[in-house]
Short mmCIF file of C-alpha atoms and ligand atoms in Angstrom, two decimals:
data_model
loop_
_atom_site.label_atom_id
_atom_site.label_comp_id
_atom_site.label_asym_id
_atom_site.label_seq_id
_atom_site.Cartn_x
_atom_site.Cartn_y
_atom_site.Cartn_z
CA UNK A 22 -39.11 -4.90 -9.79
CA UNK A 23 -36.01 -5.10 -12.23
CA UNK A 24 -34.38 -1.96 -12.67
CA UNK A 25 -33.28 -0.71 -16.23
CA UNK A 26 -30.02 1.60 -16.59
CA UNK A 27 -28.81 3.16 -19.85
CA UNK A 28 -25.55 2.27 -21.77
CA UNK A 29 -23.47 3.36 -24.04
CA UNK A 30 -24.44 1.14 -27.51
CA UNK A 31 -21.12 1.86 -28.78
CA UNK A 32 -19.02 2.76 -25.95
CA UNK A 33 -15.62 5.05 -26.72
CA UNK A 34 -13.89 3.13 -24.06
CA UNK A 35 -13.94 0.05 -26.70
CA UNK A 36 -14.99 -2.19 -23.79
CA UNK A 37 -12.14 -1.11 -21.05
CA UNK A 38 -15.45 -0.33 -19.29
CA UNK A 39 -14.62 3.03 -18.30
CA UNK A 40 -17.91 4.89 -19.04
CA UNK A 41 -20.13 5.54 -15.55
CA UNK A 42 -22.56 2.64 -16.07
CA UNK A 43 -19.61 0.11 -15.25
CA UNK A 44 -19.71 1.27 -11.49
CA UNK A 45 -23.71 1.00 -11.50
CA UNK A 46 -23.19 -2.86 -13.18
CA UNK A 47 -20.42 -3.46 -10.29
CA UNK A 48 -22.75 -2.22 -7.70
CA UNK A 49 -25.90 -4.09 -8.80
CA UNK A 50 -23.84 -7.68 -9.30
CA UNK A 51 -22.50 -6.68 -5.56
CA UNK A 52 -26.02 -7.14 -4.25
CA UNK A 53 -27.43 -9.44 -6.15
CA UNK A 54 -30.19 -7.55 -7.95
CA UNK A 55 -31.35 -8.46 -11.45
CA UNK A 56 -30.95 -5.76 -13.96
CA UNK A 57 -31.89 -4.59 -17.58
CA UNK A 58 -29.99 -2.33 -19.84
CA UNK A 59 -31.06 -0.09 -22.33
CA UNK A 60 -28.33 0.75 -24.97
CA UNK A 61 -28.12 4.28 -26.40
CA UNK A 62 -26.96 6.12 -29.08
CA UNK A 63 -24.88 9.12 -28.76
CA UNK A 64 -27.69 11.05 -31.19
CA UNK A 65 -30.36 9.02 -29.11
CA UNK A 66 -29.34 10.38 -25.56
CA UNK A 67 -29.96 13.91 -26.51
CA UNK A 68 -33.39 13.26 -27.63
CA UNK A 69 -36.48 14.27 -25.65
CA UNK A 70 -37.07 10.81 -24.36
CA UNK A 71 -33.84 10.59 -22.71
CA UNK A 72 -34.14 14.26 -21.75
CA UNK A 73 -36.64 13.59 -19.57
CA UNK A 74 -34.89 11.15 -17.90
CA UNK A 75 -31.64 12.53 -17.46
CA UNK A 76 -31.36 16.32 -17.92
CA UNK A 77 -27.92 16.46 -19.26
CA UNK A 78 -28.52 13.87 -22.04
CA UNK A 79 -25.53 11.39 -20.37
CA UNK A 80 -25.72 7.71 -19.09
CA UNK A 81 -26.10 6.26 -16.73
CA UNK A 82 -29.78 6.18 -15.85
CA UNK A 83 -32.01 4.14 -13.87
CA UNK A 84 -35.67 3.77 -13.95
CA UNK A 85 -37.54 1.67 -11.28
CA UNK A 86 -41.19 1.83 -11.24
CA UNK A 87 -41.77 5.51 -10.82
CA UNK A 88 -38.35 6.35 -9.99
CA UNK A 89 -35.73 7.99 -12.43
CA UNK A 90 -32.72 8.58 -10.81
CA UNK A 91 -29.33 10.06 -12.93
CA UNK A 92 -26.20 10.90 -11.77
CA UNK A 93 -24.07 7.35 -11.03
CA UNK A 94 -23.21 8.75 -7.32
CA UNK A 95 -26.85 9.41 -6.77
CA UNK A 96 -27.52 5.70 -8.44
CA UNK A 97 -25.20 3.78 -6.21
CA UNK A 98 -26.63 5.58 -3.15
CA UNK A 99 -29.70 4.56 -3.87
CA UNK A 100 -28.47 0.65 -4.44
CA UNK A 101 -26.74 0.78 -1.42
CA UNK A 102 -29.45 1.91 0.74
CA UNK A 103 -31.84 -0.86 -0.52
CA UNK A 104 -29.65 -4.01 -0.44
CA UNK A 105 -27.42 -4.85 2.69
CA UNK A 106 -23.63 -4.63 1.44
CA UNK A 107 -22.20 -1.88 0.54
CA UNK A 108 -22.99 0.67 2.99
CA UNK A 109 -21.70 -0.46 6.82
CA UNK A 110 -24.57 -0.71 9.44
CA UNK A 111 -22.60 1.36 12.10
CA UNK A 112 -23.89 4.95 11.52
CA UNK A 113 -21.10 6.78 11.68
CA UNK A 114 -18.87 3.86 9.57
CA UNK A 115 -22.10 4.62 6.76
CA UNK A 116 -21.49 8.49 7.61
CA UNK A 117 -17.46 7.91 6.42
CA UNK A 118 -18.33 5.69 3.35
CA UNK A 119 -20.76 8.06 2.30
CA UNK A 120 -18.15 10.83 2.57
CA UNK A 121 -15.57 8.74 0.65
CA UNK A 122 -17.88 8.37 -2.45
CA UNK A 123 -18.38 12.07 -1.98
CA UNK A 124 -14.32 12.36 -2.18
CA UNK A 125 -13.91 9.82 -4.90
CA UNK A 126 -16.80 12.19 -6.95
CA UNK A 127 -15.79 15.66 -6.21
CA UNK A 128 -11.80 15.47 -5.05
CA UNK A 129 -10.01 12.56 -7.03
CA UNK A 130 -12.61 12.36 -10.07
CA UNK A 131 -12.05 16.09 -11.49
CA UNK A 132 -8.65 16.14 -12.08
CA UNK A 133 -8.68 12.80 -13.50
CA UNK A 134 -11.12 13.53 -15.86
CA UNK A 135 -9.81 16.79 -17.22
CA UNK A 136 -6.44 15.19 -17.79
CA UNK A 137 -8.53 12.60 -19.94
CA UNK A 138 -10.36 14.88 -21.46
CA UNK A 139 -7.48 16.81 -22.55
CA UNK A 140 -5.81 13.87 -23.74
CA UNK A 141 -8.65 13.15 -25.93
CA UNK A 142 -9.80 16.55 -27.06
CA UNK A 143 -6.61 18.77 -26.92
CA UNK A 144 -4.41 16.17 -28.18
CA UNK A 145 -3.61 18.39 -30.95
CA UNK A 146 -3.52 22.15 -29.70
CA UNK A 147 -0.59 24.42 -29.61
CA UNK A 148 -0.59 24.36 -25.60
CA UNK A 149 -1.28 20.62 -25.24
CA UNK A 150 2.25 19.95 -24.44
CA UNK A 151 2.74 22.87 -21.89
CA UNK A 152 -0.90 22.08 -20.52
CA UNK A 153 -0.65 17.71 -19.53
CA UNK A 154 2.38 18.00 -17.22
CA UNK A 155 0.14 20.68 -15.26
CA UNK A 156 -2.68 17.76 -15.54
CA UNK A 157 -0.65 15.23 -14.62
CA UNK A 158 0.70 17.23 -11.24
CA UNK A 159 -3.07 18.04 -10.88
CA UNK A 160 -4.02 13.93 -10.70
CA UNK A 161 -0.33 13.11 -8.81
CA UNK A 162 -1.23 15.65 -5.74
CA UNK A 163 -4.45 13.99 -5.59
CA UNK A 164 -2.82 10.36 -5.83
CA UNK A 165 -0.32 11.55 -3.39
CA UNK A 166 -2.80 12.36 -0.83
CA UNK A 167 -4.93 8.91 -1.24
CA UNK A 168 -2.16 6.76 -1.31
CA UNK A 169 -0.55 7.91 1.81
CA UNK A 170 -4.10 7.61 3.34
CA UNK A 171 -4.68 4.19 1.93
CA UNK A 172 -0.97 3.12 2.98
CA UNK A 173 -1.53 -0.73 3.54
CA UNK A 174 -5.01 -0.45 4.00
CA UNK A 175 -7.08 -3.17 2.26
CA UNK A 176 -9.90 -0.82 1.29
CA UNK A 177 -10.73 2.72 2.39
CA UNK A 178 -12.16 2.17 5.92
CA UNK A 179 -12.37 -0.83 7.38
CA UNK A 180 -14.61 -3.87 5.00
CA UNK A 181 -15.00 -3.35 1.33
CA UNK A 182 -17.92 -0.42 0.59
CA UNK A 183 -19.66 1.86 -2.08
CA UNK A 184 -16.76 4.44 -1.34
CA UNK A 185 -14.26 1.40 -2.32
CA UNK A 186 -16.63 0.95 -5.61
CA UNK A 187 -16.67 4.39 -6.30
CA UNK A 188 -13.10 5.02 -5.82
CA UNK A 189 -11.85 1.65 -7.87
CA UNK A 190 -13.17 3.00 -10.75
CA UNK A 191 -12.68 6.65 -10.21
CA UNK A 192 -9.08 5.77 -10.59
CA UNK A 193 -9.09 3.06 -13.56
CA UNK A 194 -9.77 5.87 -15.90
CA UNK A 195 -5.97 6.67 -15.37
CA UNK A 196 -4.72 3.25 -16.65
CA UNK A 197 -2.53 3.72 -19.54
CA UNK A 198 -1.62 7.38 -18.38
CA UNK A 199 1.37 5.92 -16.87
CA UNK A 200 0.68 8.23 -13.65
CA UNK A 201 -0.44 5.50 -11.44
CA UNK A 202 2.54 2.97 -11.57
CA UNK A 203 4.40 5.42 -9.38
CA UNK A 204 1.23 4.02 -6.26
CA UNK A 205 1.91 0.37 -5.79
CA UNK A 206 -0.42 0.39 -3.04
CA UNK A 207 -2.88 1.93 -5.72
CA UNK A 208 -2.01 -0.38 -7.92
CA UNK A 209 -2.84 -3.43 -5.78
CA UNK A 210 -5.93 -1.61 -4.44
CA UNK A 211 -7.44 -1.29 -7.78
CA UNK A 212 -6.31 -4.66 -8.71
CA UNK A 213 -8.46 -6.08 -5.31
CA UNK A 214 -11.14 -4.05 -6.74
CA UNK A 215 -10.68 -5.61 -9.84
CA UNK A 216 -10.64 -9.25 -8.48
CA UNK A 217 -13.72 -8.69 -6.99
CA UNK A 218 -16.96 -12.05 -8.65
CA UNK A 219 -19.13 -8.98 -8.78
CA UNK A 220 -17.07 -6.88 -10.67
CA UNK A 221 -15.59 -9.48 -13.27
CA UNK A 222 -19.51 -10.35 -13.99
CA UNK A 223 -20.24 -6.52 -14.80
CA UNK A 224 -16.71 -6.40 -16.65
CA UNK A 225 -17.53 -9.65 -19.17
CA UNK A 226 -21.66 -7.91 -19.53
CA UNK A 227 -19.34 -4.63 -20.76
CA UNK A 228 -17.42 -6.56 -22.79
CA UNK A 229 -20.19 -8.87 -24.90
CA UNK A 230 -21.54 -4.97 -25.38
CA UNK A 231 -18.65 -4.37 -26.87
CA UNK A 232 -18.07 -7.14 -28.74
CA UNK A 233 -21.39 -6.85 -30.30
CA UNK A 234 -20.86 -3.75 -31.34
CA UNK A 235 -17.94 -4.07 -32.92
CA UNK A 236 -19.47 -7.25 -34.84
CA UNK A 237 -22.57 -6.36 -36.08
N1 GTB B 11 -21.57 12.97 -13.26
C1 GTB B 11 -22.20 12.03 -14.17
C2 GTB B 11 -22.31 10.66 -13.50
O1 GTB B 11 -21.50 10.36 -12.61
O2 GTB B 11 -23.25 9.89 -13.83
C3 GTB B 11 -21.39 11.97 -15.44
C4 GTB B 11 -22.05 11.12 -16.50
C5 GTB B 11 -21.22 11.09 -17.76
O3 GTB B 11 -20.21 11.81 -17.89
N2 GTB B 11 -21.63 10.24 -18.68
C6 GTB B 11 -20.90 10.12 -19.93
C7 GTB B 11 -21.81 10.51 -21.07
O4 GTB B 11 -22.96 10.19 -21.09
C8 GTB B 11 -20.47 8.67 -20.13
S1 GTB B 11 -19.33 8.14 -18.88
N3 GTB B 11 -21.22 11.22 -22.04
C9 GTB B 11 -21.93 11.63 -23.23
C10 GTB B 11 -22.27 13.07 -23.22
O5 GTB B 11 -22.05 13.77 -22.21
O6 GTB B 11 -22.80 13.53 -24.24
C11 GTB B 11 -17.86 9.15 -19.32
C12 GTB B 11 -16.89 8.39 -20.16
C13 GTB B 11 -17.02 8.34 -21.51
C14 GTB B 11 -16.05 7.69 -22.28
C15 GTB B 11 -14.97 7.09 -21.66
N4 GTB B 11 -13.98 6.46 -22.42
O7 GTB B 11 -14.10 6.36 -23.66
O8 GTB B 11 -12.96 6.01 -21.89
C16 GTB B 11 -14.87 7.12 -20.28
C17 GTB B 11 -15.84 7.78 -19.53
#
């Protein structure tokens, strides 16, 4: 059966591909599976019909038969356990992966996204320019702490994962901030990410959304 996820129709990111369904593209052209999207509307994804697919009225979503899943960590799990590739057999090598999504979700992802947020939203408040250098030391601890981990490391542990997925684009939303040309290992790291067949396929689908979008 050919899953359909959700999209932005018009996506703020003007085709950077830094909204959440770029890591469920990436992880579907990984394995191989065929794949629909559905594009939404910002007014259209806090209607009732999206409602009762995703509770919060976001993207992405994914609908599979009977199953509705929301939440892109929760969507990429679920990829990963049906296709071989980007979970490691080894148990405990699955057990760490699984834990690095978690860290790429809940540690790195936070900070990065308030700093965006503020960038977008606070831009012009009184205590915007007091407020980003405490953002930015927020996202550089955090950057600190994965690059020293990552040190020459090809990926996060051991072959190229979910977690390495998770975490690529986790940390794209920080190009253009300027914080993450301090990491060359980063850097490179997100660039491997980047060179990835499966990932340039999703990119180029983002991008003829775009383009559409801005044409028509
Ligand atoms: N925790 C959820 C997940 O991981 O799936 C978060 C989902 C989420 O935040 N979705 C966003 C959304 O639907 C789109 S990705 N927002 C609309 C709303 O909440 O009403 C976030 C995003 C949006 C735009 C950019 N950008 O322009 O650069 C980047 C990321």
């Amino acid at each position: 059966m050919i899953p359909t996820i959700t999209a932005f129709e018009s996506s703020p990111d003007r085709g950077r591909g830094l909204a959440r369904d770029m890591r469920v593209r990436w992880a579907l052209e990984e394995v191989g599976q065929p794949y629909d999207v559905r594009l939404l509307s910002f007014a259209a994804m806090k209607e009732p019909a999206h409602l009762a697919l995703h509770p919060f009225g976001q993207i992405p979503t994914w609908e599979e038969g009977e199953l509705v899943l929301f939440e892109s960590g929760g969507i990429i799990l679920h990829i990963a356990e049906q296709h071989a590739g980007l979970l490691p057999d080894d148990a405990n090598a699955r057990a760490r992966a699984i834990t690095w999504m978690f860290a790429a979700l809940n540690t790195v992802e936070p900070p990065i996204v308030d700093r965006s947020m503020a960038t977008i939203l606070e831009r012009d408040k009184s205590w915007y320019a007091e407020r980003l250098p405490m953002l930015d030391k927020q996202v550089r601890a955090r950057l600190d702490q994965l690059s020293a981990r990552l040190g020459d490391g090809e990926w996060l542990d051991g072959a190229f994962s979910a977690a390495d997925l998770m975490m690529v684009t986790v940390l794209r939303r920080l190009n253009g901030s300027g914080l993450l040309e301090d990491y060359p290992n980063l850097c490179a790291y997100i660039a491997r990410g980047e060179a990835r067949p499966a990932y340039q396929r999703a990119f180029a689908d983002k991008l003829a959304v775009f383009a559409a979008s801005a044409s028509g």
